[in-house]
Short mmCIF file of C-alpha atoms in Angstrom, two decimals:
data_model
loop_
_atom_site.label_atom_id
_atom_site.label_comp_id
_atom_site.label_asym_id
_atom_site.label_seq_id
_atom_site.Cartn_x
_atom_site.Cartn_y
_atom_site.Cartn_z
CA MET N 1 -81.43 -51.93 112.56
CA LEU N 2 -78.25 -52.46 114.51
CA LYS N 3 -75.53 -54.67 113.07
CA LYS N 4 -73.31 -56.62 115.46
CA PHE N 5 -70.25 -58.77 114.86
CA THR N 6 -68.59 -60.96 117.47
CA TYR N 7 -64.91 -61.87 117.71
CA THR N 8 -62.97 -64.13 120.04
CA THR N 9 -59.50 -62.84 120.82
CA LYS N 10 -56.66 -65.13 121.80
CA THR N 11 -54.04 -62.92 123.44
CA ARG N 12 -53.93 -59.82 125.64
CA LEU N 13 -53.06 -57.40 122.83
CA GLU N 14 -54.51 -58.16 119.43
CA MET N 15 -55.71 -56.25 116.39
CA ILE N 16 -58.52 -57.70 114.29
CA ASP N 17 -59.18 -56.32 110.82
CA VAL N 18 -62.95 -55.78 110.71
CA THR N 19 -63.05 -53.91 107.39
CA ALA N 20 -64.88 -56.65 105.48
CA ASP N 21 -67.54 -56.96 108.20
CA VAL N 22 -68.17 -53.21 108.20
CA ALA N 23 -68.46 -53.26 104.40
CA GLN N 24 -70.96 -56.12 104.69
CA ALA N 25 -73.01 -54.18 107.25
CA VAL N 26 -73.14 -51.12 104.99
CA SER N 27 -74.33 -53.31 102.15
CA ASP N 28 -77.00 -54.86 104.42
CA PHE N 29 -78.21 -51.40 105.50
CA GLY N 30 -78.65 -50.50 101.85
CA VAL N 31 -77.62 -46.89 102.50
CA ASN N 32 -75.74 -45.40 99.54
CA TYR N 33 -74.73 -41.99 100.89
CA GLY N 34 -73.99 -41.01 104.45
CA LEU N 35 -71.88 -42.02 107.42
CA VAL N 36 -71.27 -45.34 109.15
CA TYR N 37 -70.09 -45.60 112.74
CA VAL N 38 -68.24 -48.59 114.19
CA PHE N 39 -68.41 -48.75 117.98
CA SER N 40 -66.79 -50.95 120.63
CA PRO N 41 -69.05 -51.28 123.69
CA HIS N 42 -66.03 -52.43 125.71
CA THR N 43 -63.83 -50.43 128.05
CA ALA N 44 -60.75 -52.42 127.11
CA ALA N 45 -61.14 -52.61 123.33
CA ALA N 46 -60.89 -49.72 120.86
CA VAL N 47 -61.58 -49.11 117.17
CA THR N 48 -59.03 -47.45 114.91
CA VAL N 49 -58.61 -46.65 111.22
CA MET N 50 -54.97 -47.02 110.24
CA GLU N 51 -52.45 -48.70 107.96
CA ALA N 52 -53.65 -52.31 107.64
CA THR N 53 -51.39 -53.72 104.96
CA ASP N 54 -48.20 -54.44 106.91
CA PRO N 55 -48.97 -56.80 109.84
CA ASN N 56 -45.81 -55.58 111.59
CA LEU N 57 -47.56 -52.32 112.36
CA LYS N 58 -49.96 -54.09 114.70
CA LYS N 59 -46.94 -55.08 116.77
CA ASP N 60 -45.49 -51.57 116.54
CA LEU N 61 -48.72 -49.94 117.71
CA ASN N 62 -49.07 -52.24 120.68
CA HIS N 63 -45.42 -51.86 121.60
CA ALA N 64 -45.49 -48.05 121.35
CA LEU N 65 -48.76 -47.69 123.28
CA SER N 66 -47.49 -50.02 125.99
CA LYS N 67 -44.50 -47.75 126.49
CA LEU N 68 -46.86 -44.79 126.95
CA PHE N 69 -49.32 -46.69 129.17
CA PRO N 70 -47.35 -49.53 130.81
CA TYR N 71 -49.12 -52.69 131.91
CA LYS N 72 -49.43 -52.83 135.72
CA ASP N 73 -47.69 -49.47 136.23
CA PRO N 74 -47.54 -49.05 140.03
CA ASP N 75 -48.78 -45.47 139.57
CA TYR N 76 -52.26 -46.62 138.58
CA THR N 77 -54.89 -46.40 141.30
CA HIS N 78 -57.51 -48.37 139.32
CA LEU N 79 -58.70 -51.53 141.02
CA GLY N 80 -57.81 -54.27 138.60
CA ASN N 81 -54.88 -54.90 136.34
CA ASN N 82 -56.17 -53.26 133.17
CA ALA N 83 -55.89 -49.51 133.74
CA ASP N 84 -53.50 -49.43 130.77
CA ALA N 85 -56.22 -50.86 128.53
CA HIS N 86 -58.79 -48.25 129.59
CA LEU N 87 -56.33 -45.43 128.96
CA LYS N 88 -55.43 -46.78 125.53
CA VAL N 89 -59.14 -46.75 124.62
CA ALA N 90 -59.27 -43.04 125.48
CA THR N 91 -56.30 -42.48 123.17
CA LEU N 92 -57.38 -44.62 120.21
CA GLY N 93 -61.12 -44.02 120.51
CA ALA N 94 -64.06 -46.28 121.29
CA GLY N 95 -65.36 -45.90 117.74
CA GLN N 96 -64.60 -44.62 114.26
CA THR N 97 -66.68 -43.00 111.53
CA LEU N 98 -66.37 -43.79 107.84
CA ILE N 99 -67.93 -42.16 104.79
CA ILE N 100 -70.40 -44.10 102.65
CA ASP N 101 -70.43 -42.97 99.03
CA ASN N 102 -72.11 -44.71 96.15
CA GLY N 103 -72.90 -47.65 98.44
CA HIS N 104 -69.31 -48.22 99.51
CA ILE N 105 -67.11 -47.27 102.44
CA ILE N 106 -64.37 -44.86 101.50
CA LEU N 107 -60.94 -46.04 102.56
CA GLY N 108 -57.54 -45.20 101.16
CA GLU N 109 -55.51 -47.87 99.43
CA TRP N 110 -53.60 -48.87 102.59
CA GLN N 111 -56.25 -48.19 105.23
CA GLY N 112 -58.31 -50.67 107.22
CA ILE N 113 -60.56 -50.71 110.28
CA TYR N 114 -59.19 -52.51 113.33
CA LEU N 115 -60.84 -53.68 116.50
CA CYS N 116 -58.03 -53.34 119.06
CA GLU N 117 -58.14 -55.89 121.84
CA LEU N 118 -56.28 -54.36 124.78
CA ASP N 119 -57.02 -56.81 127.60
CA GLY N 120 -57.75 -60.20 126.09
CA PRO N 121 -58.33 -62.94 125.57
CA ARG N 122 -62.07 -62.22 125.60
CA GLN N 123 -65.16 -62.26 123.45
CA ARG N 124 -65.70 -58.86 121.82
CA GLU N 125 -68.42 -57.20 119.76
CA ILE N 126 -68.65 -54.24 117.47
CA TYR N 127 -71.91 -52.38 116.81
CA ILE N 128 -72.47 -50.66 113.50
CA LYS N 129 -74.99 -47.95 112.65
CA VAL N 130 -75.50 -45.66 109.66
CA ALA N 131 -76.82 -42.12 109.25
CA GLN N 132 -78.19 -41.00 105.92
CA GLY N 133 -76.63 -38.25 103.86
CA MET N 134 -76.64 -37.33 100.21
CA MET B 1 -72.12 -36.00 96.58
CA LEU B 2 -68.62 -36.31 97.93
CA LYS B 3 -66.52 -33.21 98.39
CA LYS B 4 -62.75 -33.46 98.00
CA PHE B 5 -59.99 -30.96 98.58
CA THR B 6 -56.36 -31.45 97.61
CA TYR B 7 -53.28 -30.02 99.33
CA THR B 8 -49.59 -30.16 98.54
CA THR B 9 -47.41 -30.34 101.62
CA LYS B 10 -43.84 -29.10 101.66
CA THR B 11 -42.21 -30.71 104.68
CA ARG B 12 -42.36 -33.98 106.61
CA LEU B 13 -44.48 -32.62 109.47
CA GLU B 14 -47.00 -29.96 108.59
CA MET B 15 -50.42 -28.82 109.73
CA ILE B 16 -52.83 -27.30 107.22
CA ASP B 17 -55.87 -25.36 108.42
CA VAL B 18 -58.76 -26.76 106.35
CA THR B 19 -61.56 -25.02 108.26
CA ALA B 20 -62.56 -22.70 105.41
CA ASP B 21 -62.70 -25.60 102.93
CA VAL B 22 -64.92 -27.66 105.24
CA ALA B 23 -67.20 -24.64 105.71
CA GLN B 24 -67.38 -24.25 101.92
CA ALA B 25 -68.28 -27.94 101.51
CA VAL B 26 -71.08 -27.66 104.07
CA SER B 27 -72.43 -24.65 102.21
CA ASP B 28 -72.26 -26.57 98.91
CA PHE B 29 -74.10 -29.56 100.41
CA GLY B 30 -76.87 -27.20 101.46
CA VAL B 31 -77.54 -29.16 104.64
CA ASN B 32 -78.61 -26.92 107.49
CA TYR B 33 -78.79 -29.36 110.39
CA GLY B 34 -76.77 -32.51 110.95
CA LEU B 35 -73.19 -33.74 111.06
CA VAL B 36 -70.25 -33.30 108.72
CA TYR B 37 -67.32 -35.70 108.64
CA VAL B 38 -63.83 -34.81 107.43
CA PHE B 39 -61.75 -37.85 106.50
CA SER B 40 -58.13 -38.39 105.49
CA PRO B 41 -57.79 -41.42 103.16
CA HIS B 42 -54.07 -41.51 103.96
CA THR B 43 -52.21 -43.72 106.44
CA ALA B 44 -49.69 -40.99 107.21
CA ALA B 45 -51.98 -37.96 107.52
CA ALA B 46 -54.57 -37.32 110.23
CA VAL B 47 -57.38 -34.84 110.90
CA THR B 48 -57.69 -33.04 114.22
CA VAL B 49 -59.85 -30.32 115.76
CA MET B 50 -57.75 -28.19 118.07
CA GLU B 51 -56.50 -24.71 118.94
CA ALA B 52 -55.79 -23.04 115.59
CA THR B 53 -55.06 -19.46 116.55
CA ASP B 54 -51.47 -19.66 117.75
CA PRO B 55 -49.24 -21.12 115.00
CA ASN B 56 -46.69 -22.14 117.65
CA LEU B 57 -49.01 -24.93 118.73
CA LYS B 58 -48.48 -26.71 115.42
CA LYS B 59 -44.81 -26.95 116.32
CA ASP B 60 -45.63 -28.03 119.87
CA LEU B 61 -47.95 -30.81 118.71
CA ASN B 62 -45.43 -32.19 116.25
CA HIS B 63 -42.63 -31.97 118.78
CA ALA B 64 -44.62 -33.66 121.54
CA LEU B 65 -45.94 -36.44 119.28
CA SER B 66 -42.45 -37.07 117.92
CA LYS B 67 -41.23 -37.66 121.46
CA LEU B 68 -43.99 -40.25 121.96
CA PHE B 69 -43.52 -41.87 118.54
CA PRO B 70 -39.92 -41.16 117.49
CA TYR B 71 -38.99 -41.06 113.80
CA LYS B 72 -37.01 -44.17 112.81
CA ASP B 73 -37.14 -45.68 116.29
CA PRO B 74 -35.12 -48.92 116.00
CA ASP B 75 -37.93 -50.72 117.87
CA TYR B 76 -40.29 -50.44 114.89
CA THR B 77 -40.66 -53.58 112.80
CA HIS B 78 -42.61 -51.85 110.00
CA LEU B 79 -40.96 -52.04 106.62
CA GLY B 80 -40.40 -48.42 105.67
CA ASN B 81 -39.38 -45.36 107.58
CA ASN B 82 -42.80 -44.03 108.50
CA ALA B 83 -44.08 -46.26 111.31
CA ASP B 84 -44.15 -43.15 113.50
CA ALA B 85 -46.58 -41.49 111.06
CA HIS B 86 -48.98 -44.45 111.07
CA LEU B 87 -49.00 -44.55 114.88
CA LYS B 88 -49.64 -40.82 115.11
CA VAL B 89 -52.69 -41.27 112.85
CA ALA B 90 -54.06 -43.85 115.30
CA THR B 91 -53.60 -41.31 118.11
CA LEU B 92 -54.97 -38.20 116.37
CA GLY B 93 -57.63 -39.92 114.29
CA ALA B 94 -58.12 -40.37 110.55
CA GLY B 95 -61.16 -38.12 110.63
CA GLN B 96 -63.19 -35.68 112.71
CA THR B 97 -66.90 -34.93 113.01
CA LEU B 98 -68.37 -31.45 113.33
CA ILE B 99 -71.91 -30.29 114.06
CA ILE B 100 -73.86 -28.38 111.40
CA ASP B 101 -76.44 -26.03 112.88
CA ASN B 102 -78.38 -23.36 111.02
CA GLY B 103 -76.22 -24.02 107.95
CA HIS B 104 -72.91 -23.46 109.73
CA ILE B 105 -70.23 -25.60 111.32
CA ILE B 106 -70.04 -25.17 115.06
CA LEU B 107 -66.55 -24.35 116.27
CA GLY B 108 -65.42 -22.56 119.39
CA GLU B 109 -63.73 -19.19 119.09
CA TRP B 110 -60.19 -20.66 119.06
CA GLN B 111 -60.86 -23.96 117.30
CA GLY B 112 -59.98 -25.00 113.78
CA ILE B 113 -59.77 -28.16 111.70
CA TYR B 114 -56.29 -29.30 110.72
CA LEU B 115 -55.09 -31.81 108.19
CA CYS B 116 -51.91 -33.15 109.83
CA GLU B 117 -49.21 -34.19 107.37
CA LEU B 118 -47.04 -36.73 109.18
CA ASP B 119 -44.79 -38.04 106.39
CA GLY B 120 -44.55 -35.38 103.69
CA PRO B 121 -43.92 -33.77 101.43
CA ARG B 122 -46.80 -35.32 99.48
CA GLN B 123 -50.07 -34.55 97.80
CA ARG B 124 -52.96 -35.09 100.22
CA GLU B 125 -56.73 -35.11 100.02
CA ILE B 126 -59.59 -34.79 102.45
CA TYR B 127 -63.04 -36.21 101.78
CA ILE B 128 -66.11 -34.56 103.26
CA LYS B 129 -69.58 -36.01 103.72
CA VAL B 130 -72.67 -34.89 105.61
CA ALA B 131 -75.48 -36.74 107.37
CA GLN B 132 -78.82 -35.03 107.89
CA GLY B 133 -80.20 -34.21 111.30
CA MET B 134 -82.70 -31.75 112.62
CA MET P 1 -82.26 -28.00 117.29
CA LEU P 2 -78.98 -27.83 119.14
CA LYS P 3 -78.76 -29.09 122.69
CA LYS P 4 -76.30 -27.44 125.08
CA PHE P 5 -75.29 -28.27 128.61
CA THR P 6 -73.14 -26.09 130.82
CA TYR P 7 -70.76 -27.21 133.58
CA THR P 8 -68.62 -25.34 136.06
CA THR P 9 -65.33 -27.06 136.80
CA LYS P 10 -63.50 -26.57 140.06
CA THR P 11 -59.92 -27.72 139.42
CA ARG P 12 -57.39 -27.70 136.56
CA LEU P 13 -57.89 -31.36 135.63
CA GLU P 14 -61.36 -32.76 136.04
CA MET P 15 -63.60 -35.33 134.40
CA ILE P 16 -67.35 -34.81 134.40
CA ASP P 17 -69.67 -37.69 133.56
CA VAL P 18 -72.13 -36.24 131.03
CA THR P 19 -73.81 -39.55 130.07
CA ALA P 20 -77.17 -38.71 131.63
CA ASP P 21 -77.27 -35.30 129.90
CA VAL P 22 -76.51 -36.86 126.52
CA ALA P 23 -79.24 -39.45 127.09
CA GLN P 24 -81.66 -36.64 127.96
CA ALA P 25 -80.74 -34.77 124.77
CA VAL P 26 -81.35 -37.87 122.64
CA SER P 27 -84.74 -38.28 124.28
CA ASP P 28 -85.54 -34.59 123.62
CA PHE P 29 -84.55 -34.92 119.94
CA GLY P 30 -86.98 -37.82 119.63
CA VAL P 31 -84.72 -39.63 117.18
CA ASN P 32 -84.92 -43.40 117.58
CA TYR P 33 -82.25 -44.59 115.13
CA GLY P 34 -79.08 -42.85 114.09
CA LEU P 35 -76.01 -41.19 115.54
CA VAL P 36 -75.52 -38.59 118.25
CA TYR P 37 -72.43 -36.40 118.45
CA VAL P 38 -71.15 -34.75 121.63
CA PHE P 39 -68.81 -31.84 120.96
CA SER P 40 -66.66 -29.61 123.14
CA PRO P 41 -66.27 -26.12 121.60
CA HIS P 42 -63.26 -25.53 123.84
CA THR P 43 -59.57 -25.88 123.00
CA ALA P 44 -58.71 -27.04 126.51
CA ALA P 45 -61.55 -29.51 127.15
CA ALA P 46 -62.10 -32.85 125.40
CA VAL P 47 -64.81 -35.50 125.22
CA THR P 48 -64.04 -39.19 125.72
CA VAL P 49 -65.95 -42.46 125.98
CA MET P 50 -64.24 -44.72 128.48
CA GLU P 51 -64.57 -46.73 131.67
CA ALA P 52 -66.73 -44.63 133.98
CA THR P 53 -67.41 -46.95 136.88
CA ASP P 54 -64.20 -46.68 138.89
CA PRO P 55 -63.53 -43.03 139.82
CA ASN P 56 -59.85 -43.86 140.27
CA LEU P 57 -59.48 -44.08 136.50
CA LYS P 58 -60.13 -40.36 136.17
CA LYS P 59 -57.01 -39.81 138.26
CA ASP P 60 -55.08 -42.40 136.28
CA LEU P 61 -55.97 -40.83 132.93
CA ASN P 62 -54.98 -37.35 134.04
CA HIS P 63 -51.77 -38.62 135.61
CA ALA P 64 -50.78 -40.65 132.55
CA LEU P 65 -51.61 -37.87 130.07
CA SER P 66 -49.70 -35.35 132.17
CA LYS P 67 -46.61 -37.53 131.91
CA LEU P 68 -46.97 -37.54 128.10
CA PHE P 69 -47.78 -33.81 127.85
CA PRO P 70 -46.26 -32.16 130.94
CA TYR P 71 -47.73 -28.96 132.32
CA LYS P 72 -45.46 -25.97 131.55
CA ASP P 73 -42.90 -28.09 129.71
CA PRO P 74 -40.14 -25.60 128.74
CA ASP P 75 -40.16 -27.13 125.23
CA TYR P 76 -43.55 -25.61 124.43
CA THR P 77 -43.47 -22.49 122.28
CA HIS P 78 -47.17 -21.69 122.78
CA LEU P 79 -47.84 -18.34 124.38
CA GLY P 80 -49.72 -19.17 127.53
CA ASN P 81 -49.41 -21.91 130.09
CA ASN P 82 -51.85 -24.41 128.61
CA ALA P 83 -50.11 -25.98 125.62
CA ASP P 84 -50.42 -29.32 127.44
CA ALA P 85 -54.21 -28.94 127.50
CA HIS P 86 -54.43 -28.23 123.76
CA LEU P 87 -52.28 -31.27 122.96
CA LYS P 88 -54.37 -33.52 125.20
CA VAL P 89 -57.48 -32.42 123.29
CA ALA P 90 -55.83 -33.57 120.04
CA THR P 91 -55.15 -36.95 121.68
CA LEU P 92 -58.53 -37.51 123.35
CA GLY P 93 -60.67 -35.82 120.73
CA ALA P 94 -62.87 -32.73 120.77
CA GLY P 95 -65.99 -34.87 120.39
CA GLN P 96 -67.36 -38.39 120.43
CA THR P 97 -70.07 -40.19 118.46
CA LEU P 98 -72.56 -42.64 119.97
CA ILE P 99 -75.10 -44.92 118.34
CA ILE P 100 -78.82 -44.33 118.93
CA ASP P 101 -80.86 -47.51 118.66
CA ASN P 102 -84.48 -47.93 119.66
CA GLY P 103 -84.42 -44.45 121.18
CA HIS P 104 -81.45 -45.10 123.45
CA ILE P 105 -77.72 -44.48 123.37
CA ILE P 106 -75.72 -47.66 123.12
CA LEU P 107 -73.06 -47.94 125.79
CA GLY P 108 -71.40 -51.01 127.26
CA GLU P 109 -72.02 -51.89 130.88
CA TRP P 110 -68.94 -50.02 132.16
CA GLN P 111 -68.79 -47.17 129.65
CA GLY P 112 -69.67 -43.53 130.13
CA ILE P 113 -69.18 -40.21 128.34
CA TYR P 114 -66.81 -37.75 130.00
CA LEU P 115 -66.21 -34.09 129.45
CA CYS P 116 -62.50 -33.74 130.26
CA GLU P 117 -61.54 -30.39 131.75
CA LEU P 118 -57.85 -29.90 131.00
CA ASP P 119 -57.26 -26.29 132.04
CA GLY P 120 -59.83 -25.35 134.64
CA PRO P 121 -61.43 -24.11 136.65
CA ARG P 122 -63.72 -22.68 133.98
CA GLN P 123 -67.27 -22.73 132.68
CA ARG P 124 -67.63 -25.34 129.94
CA GLU P 125 -70.31 -26.35 127.47
CA ILE P 126 -71.04 -29.38 125.36
CA TYR P 127 -73.10 -29.23 122.17
CA ILE P 128 -75.14 -32.22 121.08
CA LYS P 129 -76.56 -32.97 117.64
CA VAL P 130 -78.15 -36.05 116.05
CA ALA P 131 -78.17 -37.45 112.53
CA GLN P 132 -80.98 -39.77 111.47
CA GLY P 133 -80.39 -43.37 110.50
CA MET P 134 -82.53 -46.46 110.42
#
């Protein structure tokens, strides 16, 4: 069983809170103890677990990462205008693991799971899989 | 079964070697083959697997990351003074996976697992869960 | 069962596409549903999942990361000349997880798995382990 969710992004840089969808997938799997992995099959979209309460942080993350990996930096040799997006994926990660305990994902009070669109607008998917523990 | 360990940090930026605690948890789980995941439920503390032999590197990591994500950068729009900490978590990762083989965690000779305090001093926890392999 | 692959790098910064080896390992494990973890036991070599179609991006990643963590930066206090490599590992990650579904690794059309040599030339290994899901 592989769970997929699809999202349509509207701007180049966008962060979508997918926490509820991941929780739904874990419930559908019916696994009570183990690990769940959330994966972006895209080279210009990442997955991160971070502070998800203050929406301003989405802006701050995109602003800070864009200083580190500038859009259309003349230094890039990549064919195409989205080298910055590919490099941000390497930094943030293409996927994130969460713990399943007692049927629920473990997240701290302020944490959430974000799909990070880094070269939108596009249609994006996340794939979700579990592994059983105890 | 969910294993937790608690740490009290003393400064704003601090790296705590949690390798021995993770090894103890794996032993307590009694799983000989599979994966173990070490997770920080905090939005201002990360987990990383890196060189853990030379204590100077802890200083170097914090110094380098603080150049990339400066403390109290006026550009941040986050309410609160710890935007830098949240962004560092996105870069380092909220958790790390290790391989369990023959009952032991696999780590290279110089590697260790660090809990990275990024906005202390505070009380911090790590959660540890395993998934069974072969 | 622990799968290992060995690589000999030829330069200081080098990215080796290990996707086919990871796929082979998954096939050898005979696990059809679950997670596979690819781990570098080295403190100066990372694993990343990113765009692996355009070879120019390998250059771009190394160039961009070397601006963030300069080689032989006088600020480093680490004994040895490879503090930059250790810090890049913390940023990229020592390992990466992939989903196994229907006996195959899930990767997007343009994605691949790279072993990132950050202080070569050296001999490097990756370790691969699976956890069973459904």
